[in-house]
PDB file of C-alpha atoms in Angstrom:
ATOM      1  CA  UNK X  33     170.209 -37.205-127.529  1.00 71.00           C
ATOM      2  CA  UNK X  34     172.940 -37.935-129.731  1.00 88.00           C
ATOM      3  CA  UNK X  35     176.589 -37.707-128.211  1.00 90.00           C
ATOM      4  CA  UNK X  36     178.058 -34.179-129.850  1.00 87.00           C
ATOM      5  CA  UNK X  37     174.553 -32.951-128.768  1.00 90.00           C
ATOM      6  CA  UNK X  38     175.366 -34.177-125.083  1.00 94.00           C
ATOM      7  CA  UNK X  39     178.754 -32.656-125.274  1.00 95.00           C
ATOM      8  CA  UNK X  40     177.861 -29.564-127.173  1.00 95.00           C
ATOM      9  CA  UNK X  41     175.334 -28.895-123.845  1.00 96.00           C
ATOM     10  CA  UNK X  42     178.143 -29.473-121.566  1.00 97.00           C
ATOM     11  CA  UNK X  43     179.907 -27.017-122.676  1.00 97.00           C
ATOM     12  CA  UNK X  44     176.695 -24.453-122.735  1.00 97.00           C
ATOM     13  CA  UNK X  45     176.133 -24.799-119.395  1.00 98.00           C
ATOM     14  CA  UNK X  46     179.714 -24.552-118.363  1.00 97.00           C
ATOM     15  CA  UNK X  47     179.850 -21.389-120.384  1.00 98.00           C
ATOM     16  CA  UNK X  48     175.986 -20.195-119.058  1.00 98.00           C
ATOM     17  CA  UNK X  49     177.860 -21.033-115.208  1.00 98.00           C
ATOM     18  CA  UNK X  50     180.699 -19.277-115.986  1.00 98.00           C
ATOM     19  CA  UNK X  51     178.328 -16.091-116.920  1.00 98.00           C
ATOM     20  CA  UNK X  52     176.362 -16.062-113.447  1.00 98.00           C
ATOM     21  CA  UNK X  53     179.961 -15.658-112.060  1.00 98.00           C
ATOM     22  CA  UNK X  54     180.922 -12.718-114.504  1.00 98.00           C
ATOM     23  CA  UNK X  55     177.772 -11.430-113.807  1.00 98.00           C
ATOM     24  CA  UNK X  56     178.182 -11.438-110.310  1.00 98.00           C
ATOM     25  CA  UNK X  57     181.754 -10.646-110.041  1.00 98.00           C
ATOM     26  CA  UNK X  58     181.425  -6.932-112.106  1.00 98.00           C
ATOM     27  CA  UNK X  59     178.469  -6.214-109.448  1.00 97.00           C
ATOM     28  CA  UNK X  60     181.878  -6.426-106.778  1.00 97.00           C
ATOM     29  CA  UNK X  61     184.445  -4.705-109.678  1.00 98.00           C
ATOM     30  CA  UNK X  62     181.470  -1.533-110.127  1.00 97.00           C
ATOM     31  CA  UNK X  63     181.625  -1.184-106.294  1.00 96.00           C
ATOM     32  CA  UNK X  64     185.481  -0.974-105.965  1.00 97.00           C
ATOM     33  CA  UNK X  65     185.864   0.471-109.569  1.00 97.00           C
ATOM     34  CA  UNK X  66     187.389   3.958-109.762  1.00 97.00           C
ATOM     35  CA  UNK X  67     184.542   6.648-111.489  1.00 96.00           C
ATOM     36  CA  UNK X  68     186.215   6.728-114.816  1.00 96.00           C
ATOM     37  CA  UNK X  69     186.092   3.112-115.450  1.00 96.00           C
ATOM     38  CA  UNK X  70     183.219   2.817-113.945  1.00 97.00           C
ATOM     39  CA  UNK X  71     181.146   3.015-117.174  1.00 97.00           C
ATOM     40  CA  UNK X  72     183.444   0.330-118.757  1.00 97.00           C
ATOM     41  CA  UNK X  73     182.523  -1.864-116.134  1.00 98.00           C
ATOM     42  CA  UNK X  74     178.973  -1.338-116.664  1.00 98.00           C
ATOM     43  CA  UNK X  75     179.083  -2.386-120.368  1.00 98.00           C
ATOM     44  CA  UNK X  76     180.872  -5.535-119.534  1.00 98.00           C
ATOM     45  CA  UNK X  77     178.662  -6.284-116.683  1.00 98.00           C
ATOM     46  CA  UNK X  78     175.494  -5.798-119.423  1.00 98.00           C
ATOM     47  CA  UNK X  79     177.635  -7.701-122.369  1.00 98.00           C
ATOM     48  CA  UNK X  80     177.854 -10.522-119.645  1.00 98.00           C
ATOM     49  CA  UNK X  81     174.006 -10.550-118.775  1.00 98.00           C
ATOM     50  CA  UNK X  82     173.185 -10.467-122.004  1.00 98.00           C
ATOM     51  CA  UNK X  83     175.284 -13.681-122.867  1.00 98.00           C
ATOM     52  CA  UNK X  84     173.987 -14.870-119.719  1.00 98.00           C
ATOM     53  CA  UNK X  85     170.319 -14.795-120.937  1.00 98.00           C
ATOM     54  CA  UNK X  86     170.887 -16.084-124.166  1.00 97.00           C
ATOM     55  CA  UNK X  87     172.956 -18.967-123.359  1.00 98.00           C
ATOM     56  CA  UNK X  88     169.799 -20.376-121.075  1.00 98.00           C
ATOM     57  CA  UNK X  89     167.911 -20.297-123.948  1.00 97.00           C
ATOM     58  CA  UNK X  90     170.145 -22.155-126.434  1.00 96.00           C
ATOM     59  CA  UNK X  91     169.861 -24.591-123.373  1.00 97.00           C
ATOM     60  CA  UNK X  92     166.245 -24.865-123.098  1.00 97.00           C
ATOM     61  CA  UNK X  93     165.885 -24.913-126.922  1.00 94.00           C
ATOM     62  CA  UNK X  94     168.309 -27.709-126.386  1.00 93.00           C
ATOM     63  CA  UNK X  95     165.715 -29.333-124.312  1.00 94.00           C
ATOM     64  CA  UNK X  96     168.069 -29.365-120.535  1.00 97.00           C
ATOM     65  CA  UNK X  97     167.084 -26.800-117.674  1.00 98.00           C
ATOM     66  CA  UNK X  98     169.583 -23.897-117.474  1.00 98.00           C
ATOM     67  CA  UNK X  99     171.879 -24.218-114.634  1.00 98.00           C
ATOM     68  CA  UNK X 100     170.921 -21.948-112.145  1.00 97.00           C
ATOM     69  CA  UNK X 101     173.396 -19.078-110.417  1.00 97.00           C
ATOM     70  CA  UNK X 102     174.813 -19.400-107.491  1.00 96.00           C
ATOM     71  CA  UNK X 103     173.522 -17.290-104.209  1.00 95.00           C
ATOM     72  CA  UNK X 104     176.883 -16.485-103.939  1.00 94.00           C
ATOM     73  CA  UNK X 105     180.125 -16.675-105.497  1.00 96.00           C
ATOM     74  CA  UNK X 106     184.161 -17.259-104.031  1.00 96.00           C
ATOM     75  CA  UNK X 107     186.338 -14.205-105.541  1.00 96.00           C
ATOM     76  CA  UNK X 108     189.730 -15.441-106.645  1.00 96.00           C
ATOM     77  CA  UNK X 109     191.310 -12.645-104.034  1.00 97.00           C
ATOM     78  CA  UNK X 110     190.114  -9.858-101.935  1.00 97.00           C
ATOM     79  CA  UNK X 111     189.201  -7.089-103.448  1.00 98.00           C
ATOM     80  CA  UNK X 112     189.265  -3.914-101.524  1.00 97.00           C
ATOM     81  CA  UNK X 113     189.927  -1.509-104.056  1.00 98.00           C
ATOM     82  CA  UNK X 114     190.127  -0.221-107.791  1.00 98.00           C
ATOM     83  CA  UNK X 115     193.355  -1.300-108.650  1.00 97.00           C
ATOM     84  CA  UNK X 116     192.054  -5.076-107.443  1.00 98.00           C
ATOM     85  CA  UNK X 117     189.149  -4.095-109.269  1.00 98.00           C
ATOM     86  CA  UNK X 118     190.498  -3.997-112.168  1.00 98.00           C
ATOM     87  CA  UNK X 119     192.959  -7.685-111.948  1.00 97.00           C
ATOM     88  CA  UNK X 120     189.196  -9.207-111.339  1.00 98.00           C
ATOM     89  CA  UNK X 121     187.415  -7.942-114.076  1.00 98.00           C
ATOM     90  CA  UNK X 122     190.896  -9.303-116.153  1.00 96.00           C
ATOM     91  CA  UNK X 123     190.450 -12.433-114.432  1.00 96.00           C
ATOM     92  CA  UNK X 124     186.743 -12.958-115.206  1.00 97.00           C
ATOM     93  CA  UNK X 125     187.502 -12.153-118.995  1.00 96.00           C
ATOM     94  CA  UNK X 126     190.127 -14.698-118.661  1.00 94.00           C
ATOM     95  CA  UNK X 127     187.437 -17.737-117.020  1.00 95.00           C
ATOM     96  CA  UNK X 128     184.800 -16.514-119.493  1.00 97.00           C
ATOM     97  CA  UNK X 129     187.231 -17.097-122.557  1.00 95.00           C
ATOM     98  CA  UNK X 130     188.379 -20.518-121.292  1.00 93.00           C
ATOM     99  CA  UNK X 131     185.481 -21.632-120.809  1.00 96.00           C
ATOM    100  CA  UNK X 132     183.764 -20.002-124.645  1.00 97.00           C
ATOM    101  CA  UNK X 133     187.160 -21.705-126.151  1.00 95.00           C
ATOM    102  CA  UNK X 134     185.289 -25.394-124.949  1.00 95.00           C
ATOM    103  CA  UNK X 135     181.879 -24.865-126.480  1.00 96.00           C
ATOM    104  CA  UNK X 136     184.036 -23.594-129.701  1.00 96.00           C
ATOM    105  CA  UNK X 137     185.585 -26.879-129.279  1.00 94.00           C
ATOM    106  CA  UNK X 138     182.730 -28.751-128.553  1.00 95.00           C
ATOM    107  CA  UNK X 139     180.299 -27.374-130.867  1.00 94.00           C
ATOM    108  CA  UNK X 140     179.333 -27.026-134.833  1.00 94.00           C
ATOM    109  CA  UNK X 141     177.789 -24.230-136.659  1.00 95.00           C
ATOM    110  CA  UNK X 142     175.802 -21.412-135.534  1.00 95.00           C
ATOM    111  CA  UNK X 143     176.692 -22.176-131.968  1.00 96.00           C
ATOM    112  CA  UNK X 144     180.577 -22.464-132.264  1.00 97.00           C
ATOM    113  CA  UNK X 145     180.669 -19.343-134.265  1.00 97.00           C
ATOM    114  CA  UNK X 146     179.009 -17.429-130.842  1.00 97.00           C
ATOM    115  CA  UNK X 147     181.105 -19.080-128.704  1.00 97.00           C
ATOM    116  CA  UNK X 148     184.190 -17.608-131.214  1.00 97.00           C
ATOM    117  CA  UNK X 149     182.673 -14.569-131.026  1.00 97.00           C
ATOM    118  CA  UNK X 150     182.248 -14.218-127.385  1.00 97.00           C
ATOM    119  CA  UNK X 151     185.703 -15.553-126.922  1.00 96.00           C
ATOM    120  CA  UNK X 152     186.707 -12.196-128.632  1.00 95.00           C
ATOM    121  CA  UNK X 153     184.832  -9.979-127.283  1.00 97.00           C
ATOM    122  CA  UNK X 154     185.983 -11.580-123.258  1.00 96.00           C
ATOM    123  CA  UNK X 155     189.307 -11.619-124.670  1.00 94.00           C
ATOM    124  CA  UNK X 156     188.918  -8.014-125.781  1.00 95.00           C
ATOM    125  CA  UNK X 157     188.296  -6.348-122.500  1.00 96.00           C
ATOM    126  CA  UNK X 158     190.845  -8.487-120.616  1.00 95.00           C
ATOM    127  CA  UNK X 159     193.439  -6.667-122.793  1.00 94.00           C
ATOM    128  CA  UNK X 160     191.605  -3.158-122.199  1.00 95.00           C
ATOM    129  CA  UNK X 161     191.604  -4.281-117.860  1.00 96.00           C
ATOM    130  CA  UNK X 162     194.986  -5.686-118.296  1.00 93.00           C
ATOM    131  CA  UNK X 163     196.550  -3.361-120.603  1.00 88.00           C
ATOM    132  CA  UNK X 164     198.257  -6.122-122.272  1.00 76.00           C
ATOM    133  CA  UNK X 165     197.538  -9.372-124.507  1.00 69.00           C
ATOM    134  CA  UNK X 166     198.240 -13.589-123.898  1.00 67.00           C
ATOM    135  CA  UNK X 167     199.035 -15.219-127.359  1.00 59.00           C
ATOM    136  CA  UNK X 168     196.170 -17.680-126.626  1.00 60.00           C
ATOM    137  CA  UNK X 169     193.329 -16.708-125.479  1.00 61.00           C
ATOM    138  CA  UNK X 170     190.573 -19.126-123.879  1.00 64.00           C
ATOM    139  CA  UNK X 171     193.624 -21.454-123.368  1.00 61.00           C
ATOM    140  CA  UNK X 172     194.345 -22.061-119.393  1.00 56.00           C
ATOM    141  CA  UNK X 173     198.043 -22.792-119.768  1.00 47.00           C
ATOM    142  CA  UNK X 174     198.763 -19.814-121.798  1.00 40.00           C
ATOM    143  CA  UNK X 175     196.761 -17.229-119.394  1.00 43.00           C
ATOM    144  CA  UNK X 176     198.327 -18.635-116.364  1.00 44.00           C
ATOM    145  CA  UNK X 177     201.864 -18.545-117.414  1.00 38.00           C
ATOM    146  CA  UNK X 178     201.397 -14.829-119.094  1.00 37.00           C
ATOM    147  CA  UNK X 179     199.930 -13.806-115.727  1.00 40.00           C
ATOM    148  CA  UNK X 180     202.719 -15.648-113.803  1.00 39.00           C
ATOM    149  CA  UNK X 181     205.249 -13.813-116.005  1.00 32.00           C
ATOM    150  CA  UNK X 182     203.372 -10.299-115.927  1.00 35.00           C
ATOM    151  CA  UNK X 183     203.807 -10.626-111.644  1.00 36.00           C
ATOM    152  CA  UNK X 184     206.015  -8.078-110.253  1.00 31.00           C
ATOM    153  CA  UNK X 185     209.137  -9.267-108.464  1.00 30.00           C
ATOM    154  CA  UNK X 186     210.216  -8.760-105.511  1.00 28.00           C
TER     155      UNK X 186
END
């Protein structure tokens, strides 16, 4: 397997990891969702399966075993309600598009157009859970200092 090939599958199953955790993360936002976003929650929830499923089989037809999900995944905060609800479905959006940025980085053709695709769509509903936008999206540095900025203060 030729190096860009290695690297390109990397970043697959970094992306196919990262959407067992967004798939298991909107099952906990679409129990603590309020009822009219519930139905918002359930489209990103199937958007994310559905990337799910076809990133393990760019994998396989890659040759590599899909990495598997996790029994169980650590949330980023408690979540005991809608309003936390919603700042984890922003916060998946936000791990899903970093992670899609590196296989656009890492990859050529058909594949690095999907990955720029689903960048824009998970940087899409952040801005619809968030209500507002980062100037980069996918890029670590930028999310984190537009979230650290959007804190309240005391």
């Amino acid at each position: 397997m030729s190096e860009a090939r290695k690297t390109t599958l990397t970043a697959l199953q970094a992306a196919l990891a990262a959407e067992h955790a967004a798939v298991y993360g909107y099952g906990v936002v679409g129990g603590r969702i309020r009822e009219e976003r519930r139905s918002e929650a359930r489209e990103a929830y199937d958007a994310h399966r559905a990337r799910r499923d076809a990133l393990a089989r760019e994998v396989r037809d890659l040759g590599a075993e899909p990495v598997a999900a996790s029994a169980a995944y650590a949330l980023p905060f408690p979540v005991p309600d809608s309003a936390a609800a919603v700042r984890l479905a922003a916060e998946l959006e936000d791990r899903v598009a970093g992670v899609y940025s590196d296989v656009v980085r890492a990859a050529e053709g058909e594949v690095r157009g999907t990955a720029a695709e689903a960048l824009r769509e998970a940087a899409v509903r952040a801005v619809r859970w968030r209500g507002e936008s980062v100037a980069f999206p996918g890029l670590a540095e930028r999310a984190a200092s537009a979230s650290a900025s959007a804190a309240p203060t005391a």
